[in-house]
């Protein structure tokens, strides 16, 4: 009986060991990558596209049924996060801060790669951006806020009062807004800050800038990016130009930005994911990545510039990409 029992235990340990080993040695076609995107708008869509291109170039596949969009609702993020964890995803790609926070709260084991998160440390996703020490890593979309405020000064040299508009309930937006206020004051601007909490607030809050500011600055804010038509309808009526955090917001009526390429951001995150899936690195020791300055570009909405009678300085004409 002892010999039989020993054999059974040995077999069980052997099977257990084989099971664990096979989990780490799946065929690429068997690897399950879950995607959660906070809201649909051009920048986040581009981040997903770049990520997909990068991981599929490495031989992995993304099943459409594992791609989930929360439609800007944090409650949806919680539901989707639970679903992706319960489906035993091998890796989860979380696009934007609310999506990343929802997933990080559901699992401490599944590797999570994030993008379109400005400061993962402030968002409590990692212990530090240089050494996450959690199951989360990724690519930050921190934009050159200082350069964006300097751009506002160059395009509107007579401006004195600048409105700062952002979603007060999104940590990455608040983080950028604080930088913007500091940089605006350094340039001699007086700032008027206003926050929104959902899409129902956008028009009324934006309308309240009328007659109080010469220009408005909006960082890379997911809620406002998704509601740019409403913002621009209000600011155009009030004759207020808007400097924005990324180029897709320029496409939808913002005057200008000096911003990052979200497709390139997705590729950067995709490279991190591939490295994790292939066992070369772990999220715990993989620093948060940032795009290079060369990945930023100056975008100006030509129609909006003409609407507000803004002349483009000669030094900017050499680098501008008109939209």
PDB file of C-alpha atoms in Angstrom:
ATOM      1  CA  UNK A   1       0.000   0.000   0.000  1.00  0.00           C
ATOM      2  CA  UNK A   2       2.854   2.350   0.841  1.00  0.00           C
ATOM      3  CA  UNK A   3       4.427   1.707  -2.557  1.00  0.00           C
ATOM      4  CA  UNK A   4       1.123   2.298  -4.346  1.00  0.00           C
ATOM      5  CA  UNK A   5       0.471   5.485  -2.369  1.00  0.00           C
ATOM      6  CA  UNK A   6       3.965   6.722  -3.115  1.00  0.00           C
ATOM      7  CA  UNK A   7       3.519   6.062  -6.808  1.00  0.00           C
ATOM      8  CA  UNK A   8       0.205   7.904  -6.849  1.00  0.00           C
ATOM      9  CA  UNK A   9       1.722  10.916  -5.074  1.00  0.00           C
ATOM     10  CA  UNK A  10       4.699  10.936  -7.409  1.00  0.00           C
ATOM     11  CA  UNK A  11       2.416  10.807 -10.418  1.00  0.00           C
ATOM     12  CA  UNK A  12       0.317  13.612  -9.016  1.00  0.00           C
ATOM     13  CA  UNK A  13       3.403  15.778  -8.473  1.00  0.00           C
ATOM     14  CA  UNK A  14       4.615  14.984 -11.970  1.00  0.00           C
ATOM     15  CA  UNK A  15       1.290  15.964 -13.510  1.00  0.00           C
ATOM     16  CA  UNK A  16       1.192  19.115 -11.405  1.00  0.00           C
ATOM     17  CA  UNK A  17       4.669  20.039 -12.554  1.00  0.00           C
ATOM     18  CA  UNK A  18       3.777  19.388 -16.182  1.00  0.00           C
ATOM     19  CA  UNK A  19       0.659  21.535 -15.882  1.00  0.00           C
ATOM     20  CA  UNK A  20       2.628  24.452 -14.451  1.00  0.00           C
ATOM     21  CA  UNK A  21       5.297  24.107 -17.131  1.00  0.00           C
ATOM     22  CA  UNK A  22       2.763  23.999 -19.969  1.00  0.00           C
ATOM     23  CA  UNK A  23       1.146  27.215 -18.726  1.00  0.00           C
ATOM     24  CA  UNK A  24       4.414  28.998 -19.335  1.00  0.00           C
ATOM     25  CA  UNK A  25       5.033  27.276 -22.679  1.00  0.00           C
ATOM     26  CA  UNK A  26       1.816  27.808 -24.606  1.00  0.00           C
ATOM     27  CA  UNK A  27       1.862  28.082 -28.342  1.00  0.00           C
ATOM     28  CA  UNK A  28       1.505  31.717 -29.382  1.00  0.00           C
ATOM     29  CA  UNK A  29      -1.868  30.938 -30.930  1.00  0.00           C
ATOM     30  CA  UNK A  30      -3.097  29.729 -27.520  1.00  0.00           C
ATOM     31  CA  UNK A  31      -2.047  32.814 -25.561  1.00  0.00           C
ATOM     32  CA  UNK A  32      -5.071  34.810 -24.441  1.00  0.00           C
ATOM     33  CA  UNK A  33      -4.619  38.601 -24.412  1.00  0.00           C
ATOM     34  CA  UNK A  34      -7.476  40.561 -22.858  1.00  0.00           C
ATOM     35  CA  UNK A  35      -8.088  44.204 -23.798  1.00  0.00           C
ATOM     36  CA  UNK A  36      -9.995  46.786 -21.772  1.00  0.00           C
ATOM     37  CA  UNK A  37     -10.393  50.329 -23.164  1.00  0.00           C
ATOM     38  CA  UNK A  38     -12.045  53.003 -21.063  1.00  0.00           C
ATOM     39  CA  UNK A  39     -13.823  54.908 -23.826  1.00  0.00           C
ATOM     40  CA  UNK A  40     -13.821  55.096 -27.607  1.00  0.00           C
ATOM     41  CA  UNK A  41     -12.086  58.105 -29.079  1.00  0.00           C
ATOM     42  CA  UNK A  42      -9.325  58.569 -31.640  1.00  0.00           C
ATOM     43  CA  UNK A  43      -6.329  58.666 -29.285  1.00  0.00           C
ATOM     44  CA  UNK A  44      -7.238  55.525 -27.340  1.00  0.00           C
ATOM     45  CA  UNK A  45      -8.267  53.760 -30.547  1.00  0.00           C
ATOM     46  CA  UNK A  46      -4.819  54.545 -31.965  1.00  0.00           C
ATOM     47  CA  UNK A  47      -3.187  53.186 -28.804  1.00  0.00           C
ATOM     48  CA  UNK A  48      -5.058  49.906 -29.235  1.00  0.00           C
ATOM     49  CA  UNK A  49      -4.218  49.721 -32.944  1.00  0.00           C
ATOM     50  CA  UNK A  50      -0.495  50.228 -32.314  1.00  0.00           C
ATOM     51  CA  UNK A  51      -0.506  47.584 -29.566  1.00  0.00           C
ATOM     52  CA  UNK A  52      -2.320  45.065 -31.761  1.00  0.00           C
ATOM     53  CA  UNK A  53       0.077  45.651 -34.656  1.00  0.00           C
ATOM     54  CA  UNK A  54       3.074  45.072 -32.390  1.00  0.00           C
ATOM     55  CA  UNK A  55       1.916  41.863 -30.682  1.00  0.00           C
ATOM     56  CA  UNK A  56       0.578  40.344 -33.899  1.00  0.00           C
ATOM     57  CA  UNK A  57       3.889  41.118 -35.601  1.00  0.00           C
ATOM     58  CA  UNK A  58       5.458  38.946 -32.884  1.00  0.00           C
ATOM     59  CA  UNK A  59       3.095  36.080 -33.745  1.00  0.00           C
ATOM     60  CA  UNK A  60       0.391  36.500 -31.104  1.00  0.00           C
ATOM     61  CA  UNK A  61      -3.297  36.907 -31.925  1.00  0.00           C
ATOM     62  CA  UNK A  62      -5.960  39.108 -30.358  1.00  0.00           C
ATOM     63  CA  UNK A  63      -9.433  37.603 -30.398  1.00  0.00           C
ATOM     64  CA  UNK A  64     -12.137  40.246 -30.931  1.00  0.00           C
ATOM     65  CA  UNK A  65     -14.243  38.698 -28.174  1.00  0.00           C
ATOM     66  CA  UNK A  66     -11.492  39.585 -25.692  1.00  0.00           C
ATOM     67  CA  UNK A  67     -11.550  43.279 -26.662  1.00  0.00           C
ATOM     68  CA  UNK A  68     -13.866  45.230 -24.364  1.00  0.00           C
ATOM     69  CA  UNK A  69     -14.844  48.923 -24.280  1.00  0.00           C
ATOM     70  CA  UNK A  70     -16.277  50.430 -21.093  1.00  0.00           C
ATOM     71  CA  UNK A  71     -17.966  53.346 -22.933  1.00  0.00           C
ATOM     72  CA  UNK A  72     -16.600  55.810 -20.385  1.00  0.00           C
ATOM     73  CA  UNK A  73     -18.360  54.184 -17.417  1.00  0.00           C
ATOM     74  CA  UNK A  74     -16.292  53.139 -14.383  1.00  0.00           C
ATOM     75  CA  UNK A  75     -18.943  50.580 -13.425  1.00  0.00           C
ATOM     76  CA  UNK A  76     -18.433  48.935 -16.817  1.00  0.00           C
ATOM     77  CA  UNK A  77     -14.687  48.868 -16.147  1.00  0.00           C
ATOM     78  CA  UNK A  78     -15.303  46.831 -12.997  1.00  0.00           C
ATOM     79  CA  UNK A  79     -17.497  44.322 -14.843  1.00  0.00           C
ATOM     80  CA  UNK A  80     -15.081  43.946 -17.757  1.00  0.00           C
ATOM     81  CA  UNK A  81     -12.075  43.623 -15.459  1.00  0.00           C
ATOM     82  CA  UNK A  82     -13.733  40.765 -13.573  1.00  0.00           C
ATOM     83  CA  UNK A  83     -14.616  39.066 -16.853  1.00  0.00           C
ATOM     84  CA  UNK A  84     -11.060  39.262 -18.218  1.00  0.00           C
ATOM     85  CA  UNK A  85      -9.624  37.901 -14.970  1.00  0.00           C
ATOM     86  CA  UNK A  86     -12.190  35.093 -14.750  1.00  0.00           C
ATOM     87  CA  UNK A  87     -11.447  34.177 -18.374  1.00  0.00           C
ATOM     88  CA  UNK A  88      -7.860  33.510 -17.267  1.00  0.00           C
ATOM     89  CA  UNK A  89      -6.204  35.948 -19.616  1.00  0.00           C
ATOM     90  CA  UNK A  90      -2.454  35.429 -19.920  1.00  0.00           C
ATOM     91  CA  UNK A  91      -1.938  39.196 -20.143  1.00  0.00           C
ATOM     92  CA  UNK A  92      -4.280  42.188 -19.984  1.00  0.00           C
ATOM     93  CA  UNK A  93      -3.767  45.438 -21.890  1.00  0.00           C
ATOM     94  CA  UNK A  94      -5.551  48.309 -20.136  1.00  0.00           C
ATOM     95  CA  UNK A  95      -6.020  51.564 -22.037  1.00  0.00           C
ATOM     96  CA  UNK A  96      -6.525  54.701 -19.866  1.00  0.00           C
ATOM     97  CA  UNK A  97      -6.352  55.151 -16.098  1.00  0.00           C
ATOM     98  CA  UNK A  98      -9.869  54.040 -14.993  1.00  0.00           C
ATOM     99  CA  UNK A  99      -9.533  50.826 -17.005  1.00  0.00           C
ATOM    100  CA  UNK A 100      -6.064  50.136 -15.600  1.00  0.00           C
ATOM    101  CA  UNK A 101      -7.174  50.766 -12.013  1.00  0.00           C
ATOM    102  CA  UNK A 102     -10.172  48.460 -12.377  1.00  0.00           C
ATOM    103  CA  UNK A 103      -8.049  45.557 -13.629  1.00  0.00           C
ATOM    104  CA  UNK A 104      -5.264  46.131 -11.108  1.00  0.00           C
ATOM    105  CA  UNK A 105      -7.837  45.892  -8.309  1.00  0.00           C
ATOM    106  CA  UNK A 106      -9.030  42.496  -9.602  1.00  0.00           C
ATOM    107  CA  UNK A 107      -5.745  40.626  -9.976  1.00  0.00           C
ATOM    108  CA  UNK A 108      -2.241  40.697  -8.545  1.00  0.00           C
ATOM    109  CA  UNK A 109      -1.073  37.735 -10.643  1.00  0.00           C
ATOM    110  CA  UNK A 110      -1.962  38.333 -14.299  1.00  0.00           C
ATOM    111  CA  UNK A 111       0.551  40.676 -16.005  1.00  0.00           C
ATOM    112  CA  UNK A 112      -1.042  44.027 -16.862  1.00  0.00           C
ATOM    113  CA  UNK A 113       0.385  46.398 -19.463  1.00  0.00           C
ATOM    114  CA  UNK A 114      -1.144  49.873 -19.499  1.00  0.00           C
ATOM    115  CA  UNK A 115      -1.056  52.840 -21.840  1.00  0.00           C
ATOM    116  CA  UNK A 116      -2.643  56.299 -21.914  1.00  0.00           C
ATOM    117  CA  UNK A 117      -1.940  56.505 -18.181  1.00  0.00           C
ATOM    118  CA  UNK A 118      -0.070  59.707 -17.419  1.00  0.00           C
ATOM    119  CA  UNK A 119       1.493  58.824 -14.072  1.00  0.00           C
ATOM    120  CA  UNK A 120       1.038  55.195 -12.956  1.00  0.00           C
ATOM    121  CA  UNK A 121       2.621  55.914  -9.562  1.00  0.00           C
ATOM    122  CA  UNK A 122       0.185  58.729  -8.740  1.00  0.00           C
ATOM    123  CA  UNK A 123      -2.646  56.471  -9.929  1.00  0.00           C
ATOM    124  CA  UNK A 124      -1.417  53.838  -7.419  1.00  0.00           C
ATOM    125  CA  UNK A 125      -0.857  51.252 -10.132  1.00  0.00           C
ATOM    126  CA  UNK A 126       2.839  50.859  -9.330  1.00  0.00           C
ATOM    127  CA  UNK A 127       5.049  51.581  -6.352  1.00  0.00           C
ATOM    128  CA  UNK A 128       7.355  53.670  -8.513  1.00  0.00           C
ATOM    129  CA  UNK A 129       7.580  54.384 -12.224  1.00  0.00           C
ATOM    130  CA  UNK A 130      11.213  53.249 -12.333  1.00  0.00           C
ATOM    131  CA  UNK A 131      10.522  49.934 -10.569  1.00  0.00           C
ATOM    132  CA  UNK A 132       6.798  49.026 -10.489  1.00  0.00           C
ATOM    133  CA  UNK A 133       7.128  46.148  -7.960  1.00  0.00           C
ATOM    134  CA  UNK A 134       3.572  45.110  -8.903  1.00  0.00           C
ATOM    135  CA  UNK A 135       2.058  43.096 -11.760  1.00  0.00           C
ATOM    136  CA  UNK A 136       1.589  46.365 -13.696  1.00  0.00           C
ATOM    137  CA  UNK A 137       3.873  48.133 -16.156  1.00  0.00           C
ATOM    138  CA  UNK A 138       3.290  50.031 -19.386  1.00  0.00           C
ATOM    139  CA  UNK A 139       3.715  53.217 -21.418  1.00  0.00           C
ATOM    140  CA  UNK A 140       2.899  56.691 -20.097  1.00  0.00           C
ATOM    141  CA  UNK A 141       1.168  59.314 -22.240  1.00  0.00           C
ATOM    142  CA  UNK A 142       2.622  62.238 -20.299  1.00  0.00           C
ATOM    143  CA  UNK A 143       2.551  65.077 -22.803  1.00  0.00           C
ATOM    144  CA  UNK A 144       4.944  68.057 -22.949  1.00  0.00           C
ATOM    145  CA  UNK A 145       2.642  70.345 -20.941  1.00  0.00           C
ATOM    146  CA  UNK A 146       5.286  73.066 -20.596  1.00  0.00           C
ATOM    147  CA  UNK A 147       5.774  73.198 -24.363  1.00  0.00           C
ATOM    148  CA  UNK A 148       2.003  73.257 -24.886  1.00  0.00           C
ATOM    149  CA  UNK A 149       1.650  76.308 -22.644  1.00  0.00           C
ATOM    150  CA  UNK A 150       4.550  77.972 -24.462  1.00  0.00           C
ATOM    151  CA  UNK A 151       2.731  77.201 -27.728  1.00  0.00           C
ATOM    152  CA  UNK A 152      -0.351  78.990 -26.381  1.00  0.00           C
ATOM    153  CA  UNK A 153       1.847  82.016 -25.601  1.00  0.00           C
ATOM    154  CA  UNK A 154       3.331  82.041 -29.095  1.00  0.00           C
ATOM    155  CA  UNK A 155       0.010  81.720 -30.891  1.00  0.00           C
ATOM    156  CA  UNK A 156      -1.824  84.170 -28.634  1.00  0.00           C
ATOM    157  CA  UNK A 157       0.786  86.628 -27.330  1.00  0.00           C
ATOM    158  CA  UNK A 158      -1.901  89.034 -26.081  1.00  0.00           C
ATOM    159  CA  UNK A 159      -3.702  86.435 -23.974  1.00  0.00           C
ATOM    160  CA  UNK A 160      -3.776  87.117 -20.238  1.00  0.00           C
ATOM    161  CA  UNK A 161      -6.352  84.775 -18.740  1.00  0.00           C
ATOM    162  CA  UNK A 162      -6.272  81.041 -19.463  1.00  0.00           C
ATOM    163  CA  UNK A 163      -8.968  78.544 -18.540  1.00  0.00           C
ATOM    164  CA  UNK A 164      -7.854  75.064 -17.465  1.00  0.00           C
ATOM    165  CA  UNK A 165     -10.574  72.487 -18.159  1.00  0.00           C
ATOM    166  CA  UNK A 166     -10.338  68.842 -17.055  1.00  0.00           C
ATOM    167  CA  UNK A 167     -12.116  65.874 -15.504  1.00  0.00           C
ATOM    168  CA  UNK A 168     -11.695  66.275 -11.751  1.00  0.00           C
ATOM    169  CA  UNK A 169     -12.369  62.607 -11.077  1.00  0.00           C
ATOM    170  CA  UNK A 170      -9.572  61.287 -13.334  1.00  0.00           C
ATOM    171  CA  UNK A 171      -6.156  61.303 -11.671  1.00  0.00           C
ATOM    172  CA  UNK A 172      -4.141  61.627 -14.882  1.00  0.00           C
ATOM    173  CA  UNK A 173      -6.111  64.739 -15.873  1.00  0.00           C
ATOM    174  CA  UNK A 174      -5.646  66.306 -12.450  1.00  0.00           C
ATOM    175  CA  UNK A 175      -1.921  65.548 -12.584  1.00  0.00           C
ATOM    176  CA  UNK A 176      -1.554  67.356 -15.928  1.00  0.00           C
ATOM    177  CA  UNK A 177      -3.787  70.239 -14.848  1.00  0.00           C
ATOM    178  CA  UNK A 178      -1.518  70.968 -11.889  1.00  0.00           C
ATOM    179  CA  UNK A 179       1.493  71.100 -14.211  1.00  0.00           C
ATOM    180  CA  UNK A 180      -0.423  73.361 -16.627  1.00  0.00           C
ATOM    181  CA  UNK A 181      -1.366  75.801 -13.872  1.00  0.00           C
ATOM    182  CA  UNK A 182       2.232  75.991 -12.694  1.00  0.00           C
ATOM    183  CA  UNK A 183       3.604  76.534 -16.210  1.00  0.00           C
ATOM    184  CA  UNK A 184       0.885  79.064 -17.086  1.00  0.00           C
ATOM    185  CA  UNK A 185       1.715  81.156 -14.051  1.00  0.00           C
ATOM    186  CA  UNK A 186       5.419  81.002 -14.927  1.00  0.00           C
ATOM    187  CA  UNK A 187       4.520  82.527 -18.296  1.00  0.00           C
ATOM    188  CA  UNK A 188       2.556  85.332 -16.647  1.00  0.00           C
ATOM    189  CA  UNK A 189      -0.961  83.993 -17.239  1.00  0.00           C
ATOM    190  CA  UNK A 190      -3.797  84.181 -14.751  1.00  0.00           C
ATOM    191  CA  UNK A 191      -5.591  80.825 -14.630  1.00  0.00           C
ATOM    192  CA  UNK A 192      -9.233  79.918 -14.138  1.00  0.00           C
ATOM    193  CA  UNK A 193      -9.696  76.202 -13.423  1.00  0.00           C
ATOM    194  CA  UNK A 194     -12.937  74.323 -13.969  1.00  0.00           C
ATOM    195  CA  UNK A 195     -13.721  70.609 -13.753  1.00  0.00           C
ATOM    196  CA  UNK A 196     -16.312  68.264 -15.203  1.00  0.00           C
ATOM    197  CA  UNK A 197     -17.376  64.890 -13.816  1.00  0.00           C
ATOM    198  CA  UNK A 198     -19.410  63.416 -16.689  1.00  0.00           C
ATOM    199  CA  UNK A 199     -20.587  64.230 -20.202  1.00  0.00           C
ATOM    200  CA  UNK A 200     -23.679  66.010 -18.877  1.00  0.00           C
ATOM    201  CA  UNK A 201     -21.458  68.698 -17.316  1.00  0.00           C
ATOM    202  CA  UNK A 202     -19.397  69.512 -20.365  1.00  0.00           C
ATOM    203  CA  UNK A 203     -21.492  72.164 -22.098  1.00  0.00           C
ATOM    204  CA  UNK A 204     -22.512  74.086 -18.984  1.00  0.00           C
ATOM    205  CA  UNK A 205     -18.989  74.155 -17.554  1.00  0.00           C
ATOM    206  CA  UNK A 206     -17.445  75.149 -20.885  1.00  0.00           C
ATOM    207  CA  UNK A 207     -20.076  77.865 -21.358  1.00  0.00           C
ATOM    208  CA  UNK A 208     -19.046  79.349 -18.008  1.00  0.00           C
ATOM    209  CA  UNK A 209     -15.660  80.401 -19.459  1.00  0.00           C
ATOM    210  CA  UNK A 210     -17.355  82.955 -21.738  1.00  0.00           C
ATOM    211  CA  UNK A 211     -16.078  86.460 -21.109  1.00  0.00           C
ATOM    212  CA  UNK A 212     -13.621  85.275 -18.437  1.00  0.00           C
ATOM    213  CA  UNK A 213     -10.686  83.834 -20.388  1.00  0.00           C
ATOM    214  CA  UNK A 214      -8.773  84.493 -23.607  1.00  0.00           C
ATOM    215  CA  UNK A 215      -7.982  80.823 -24.237  1.00  0.00           C
ATOM    216  CA  UNK A 216      -8.694  77.380 -22.778  1.00  0.00           C
ATOM    217  CA  UNK A 217      -6.249  74.534 -22.169  1.00  0.00           C
ATOM    218  CA  UNK A 218      -7.400  70.894 -22.011  1.00  0.00           C
ATOM    219  CA  UNK A 219      -4.890  68.104 -21.182  1.00  0.00           C
ATOM    220  CA  UNK A 220      -5.110  64.525 -22.487  1.00  0.00           C
ATOM    221  CA  UNK A 221      -8.451  63.969 -20.802  1.00  0.00           C
ATOM    222  CA  UNK A 222     -10.540  60.981 -21.908  1.00  0.00           C
ATOM    223  CA  UNK A 223     -13.931  62.450 -21.013  1.00  0.00           C
ATOM    224  CA  UNK A 224     -13.294  65.744 -22.780  1.00  0.00           C
ATOM    225  CA  UNK A 225     -11.603  64.088 -25.757  1.00  0.00           C
ATOM    226  CA  UNK A 226     -14.779  62.060 -26.262  1.00  0.00           C
ATOM    227  CA  UNK A 227     -16.870  65.241 -25.995  1.00  0.00           C
ATOM    228  CA  UNK A 228     -14.777  67.635 -28.102  1.00  0.00           C
ATOM    229  CA  UNK A 229     -17.664  68.549 -30.457  1.00  0.00           C
ATOM    230  CA  UNK A 230     -19.620  69.855 -27.458  1.00  0.00           C
ATOM    231  CA  UNK A 231     -16.605  71.739 -26.113  1.00  0.00           C
ATOM    232  CA  UNK A 232     -15.808  73.351 -29.459  1.00  0.00           C
ATOM    233  CA  UNK A 233     -19.411  74.338 -30.119  1.00  0.00           C
ATOM    234  CA  UNK A 234     -19.306  76.297 -26.868  1.00  0.00           C
ATOM    235  CA  UNK A 235     -15.829  77.827 -27.239  1.00  0.00           C
ATOM    236  CA  UNK A 236     -16.381  78.811 -30.870  1.00  0.00           C
ATOM    237  CA  UNK A 237     -19.564  80.607 -29.860  1.00  0.00           C
ATOM    238  CA  UNK A 238     -17.615  82.409 -27.118  1.00  0.00           C
ATOM    239  CA  UNK A 239     -14.688  83.113 -29.485  1.00  0.00           C
ATOM    240  CA  UNK A 240     -12.214  81.234 -27.284  1.00  0.00           C
ATOM    241  CA  UNK A 241      -9.382  79.203 -28.906  1.00  0.00           C
ATOM    242  CA  UNK A 242      -8.536  75.862 -27.274  1.00  0.00           C
ATOM    243  CA  UNK A 243      -5.063  74.405 -26.871  1.00  0.00           C
ATOM    244  CA  UNK A 244      -5.300  70.650 -26.305  1.00  0.00           C
ATOM    245  CA  UNK A 245      -3.231  67.707 -25.083  1.00  0.00           C
ATOM    246  CA  UNK A 246      -3.131  65.562 -28.234  1.00  0.00           C
ATOM    247  CA  UNK A 247      -3.551  65.841 -31.988  1.00  0.00           C
ATOM    248  CA  UNK A 248      -6.831  63.949 -32.355  1.00  0.00           C
ATOM    249  CA  UNK A 249      -8.446  66.666 -30.229  1.00  0.00           C
ATOM    250  CA  UNK A 250      -7.093  69.151 -32.779  1.00  0.00           C
ATOM    251  CA  UNK A 251      -8.840  67.172 -35.509  1.00  0.00           C
ATOM    252  CA  UNK A 252     -12.112  67.697 -33.640  1.00  0.00           C
ATOM    253  CA  UNK A 253     -11.767  71.465 -33.268  1.00  0.00           C
ATOM    254  CA  UNK A 254      -8.899  72.218 -30.911  1.00  0.00           C
ATOM    255  CA  UNK A 255      -6.638  74.983 -32.198  1.00  0.00           C
ATOM    256  CA  UNK A 256      -3.278  73.313 -31.674  1.00  0.00           C
ATOM    257  CA  UNK A 257      -1.095  70.944 -29.701  1.00  0.00           C
ATOM    258  CA  UNK A 258       2.442  69.779 -29.343  1.00  0.00           C
ATOM    259  CA  UNK A 259       1.702  66.184 -28.510  1.00  0.00           C
ATOM    260  CA  UNK A 260       2.586  62.521 -28.650  1.00  0.00           C
ATOM    261  CA  UNK A 261       1.614  59.913 -31.222  1.00  0.00           C
ATOM    262  CA  UNK A 262      -0.784  57.456 -29.572  1.00  0.00           C
ATOM    263  CA  UNK A 263      -0.177  54.820 -32.215  1.00  0.00           C
ATOM    264  CA  UNK A 264       3.515  54.947 -31.322  1.00  0.00           C
ATOM    265  CA  UNK A 265       2.504  54.704 -27.657  1.00  0.00           C
ATOM    266  CA  UNK A 266       0.583  51.514 -28.421  1.00  0.00           C
ATOM    267  CA  UNK A 267       3.600  50.047 -30.200  1.00  0.00           C
ATOM    268  CA  UNK A 268       5.759  50.847 -27.174  1.00  0.00           C
ATOM    269  CA  UNK A 269       3.311  49.063 -24.872  1.00  0.00           C
ATOM    270  CA  UNK A 270       3.100  46.182 -27.349  1.00  0.00           C
ATOM    271  CA  UNK A 271       6.854  45.638 -27.180  1.00  0.00           C
ATOM    272  CA  UNK A 272       6.598  45.454 -23.389  1.00  0.00           C
ATOM    273  CA  UNK A 273       3.796  42.896 -23.646  1.00  0.00           C
ATOM    274  CA  UNK A 274       5.775  40.700 -26.044  1.00  0.00           C
ATOM    275  CA  UNK A 275       8.788  40.794 -23.750  1.00  0.00           C
ATOM    276  CA  UNK A 276       6.608  39.661 -20.825  1.00  0.00           C
ATOM    277  CA  UNK A 277       4.838  36.925 -22.801  1.00  0.00           C
ATOM    278  CA  UNK A 278       8.142  35.535 -24.003  1.00  0.00           C
ATOM    279  CA  UNK A 279       9.473  35.404 -20.439  1.00  0.00           C
ATOM    280  CA  UNK A 280      12.259  37.907 -21.061  1.00  0.00           C
ATOM    281  CA  UNK A 281      11.030  40.404 -18.449  1.00  0.00           C
ATOM    282  CA  UNK A 282       8.520  40.740 -15.620  1.00  0.00           C
ATOM    283  CA  UNK A 283       6.212  43.700 -14.915  1.00  0.00           C
ATOM    284  CA  UNK A 284       7.644  44.001 -11.406  1.00  0.00           C
ATOM    285  CA  UNK A 285      11.045  45.093 -12.698  1.00  0.00           C
ATOM    286  CA  UNK A 286      10.086  46.677 -16.038  1.00  0.00           C
ATOM    287  CA  UNK A 287      10.130  50.500 -15.768  1.00  0.00           C
ATOM    288  CA  UNK A 288       7.285  52.607 -17.132  1.00  0.00           C
ATOM    289  CA  UNK A 289       8.259  53.690 -20.641  1.00  0.00           C
ATOM    290  CA  UNK A 290       7.975  57.155 -22.192  1.00  0.00           C
ATOM    291  CA  UNK A 291       7.990  58.239 -25.807  1.00  0.00           C
ATOM    292  CA  UNK A 292      10.947  60.257 -27.043  1.00  0.00           C
ATOM    293  CA  UNK A 293      10.679  63.959 -27.851  1.00  0.00           C
ATOM    294  CA  UNK A 294      11.005  62.993 -31.510  1.00  0.00           C
ATOM    295  CA  UNK A 295       7.652  61.205 -31.212  1.00  0.00           C
ATOM    296  CA  UNK A 296       5.919  64.525 -30.481  1.00  0.00           C
ATOM    297  CA  UNK A 297       4.663  66.763 -33.247  1.00  0.00           C
ATOM    298  CA  UNK A 298       3.122  70.191 -33.696  1.00  0.00           C
ATOM    299  CA  UNK A 299      -0.437  70.043 -35.011  1.00  0.00           C
ATOM    300  CA  UNK A 300      -2.560  73.080 -35.887  1.00  0.00           C
ATOM    301  CA  UNK A 301      -6.154  73.153 -37.062  1.00  0.00           C
ATOM    302  CA  UNK A 302      -5.907  75.515 -40.027  1.00  0.00           C
ATOM    303  CA  UNK A 303      -9.639  76.260 -40.100  1.00  0.00           C
ATOM    304  CA  UNK A 304      -9.661  77.196 -36.420  1.00  0.00           C
ATOM    305  CA  UNK A 305      -6.562  79.375 -36.817  1.00  0.00           C
ATOM    306  CA  UNK A 306      -8.326  81.266 -39.586  1.00  0.00           C
ATOM    307  CA  UNK A 307     -11.505  81.520 -37.514  1.00  0.00           C
ATOM    308  CA  UNK A 308      -9.651  83.271 -34.692  1.00  0.00           C
ATOM    309  CA  UNK A 309      -7.350  85.303 -36.941  1.00  0.00           C
ATOM    310  CA  UNK A 310      -4.218  83.684 -35.568  1.00  0.00           C
ATOM    311  CA  UNK A 311      -0.966  84.105 -37.493  1.00  0.00           C
ATOM    312  CA  UNK A 312       1.502  81.239 -37.276  1.00  0.00           C
ATOM    313  CA  UNK A 313       4.992  82.454 -36.218  1.00  0.00           C
ATOM    314  CA  UNK A 314       7.765  81.778 -38.731  1.00  0.00           C
ATOM    315  CA  UNK A 315       9.675  79.439 -36.406  1.00  0.00           C
ATOM    316  CA  UNK A 316       6.581  77.230 -36.066  1.00  0.00           C
ATOM    317  CA  UNK A 317       5.827  77.097 -39.775  1.00  0.00           C
ATOM    318  CA  UNK A 318       8.897  74.899 -40.304  1.00  0.00           C
ATOM    319  CA  UNK A 319       7.565  72.091 -38.088  1.00  0.00           C
ATOM    320  CA  UNK A 320       3.780  72.395 -38.159  1.00  0.00           C
ATOM    321  CA  UNK A 321       1.458  69.714 -39.505  1.00  0.00           C
ATOM    322  CA  UNK A 322      -1.843  71.313 -40.511  1.00  0.00           C
ATOM    323  CA  UNK A 323      -5.076  69.475 -39.869  1.00  0.00           C
TER     324      UNK A 323
END
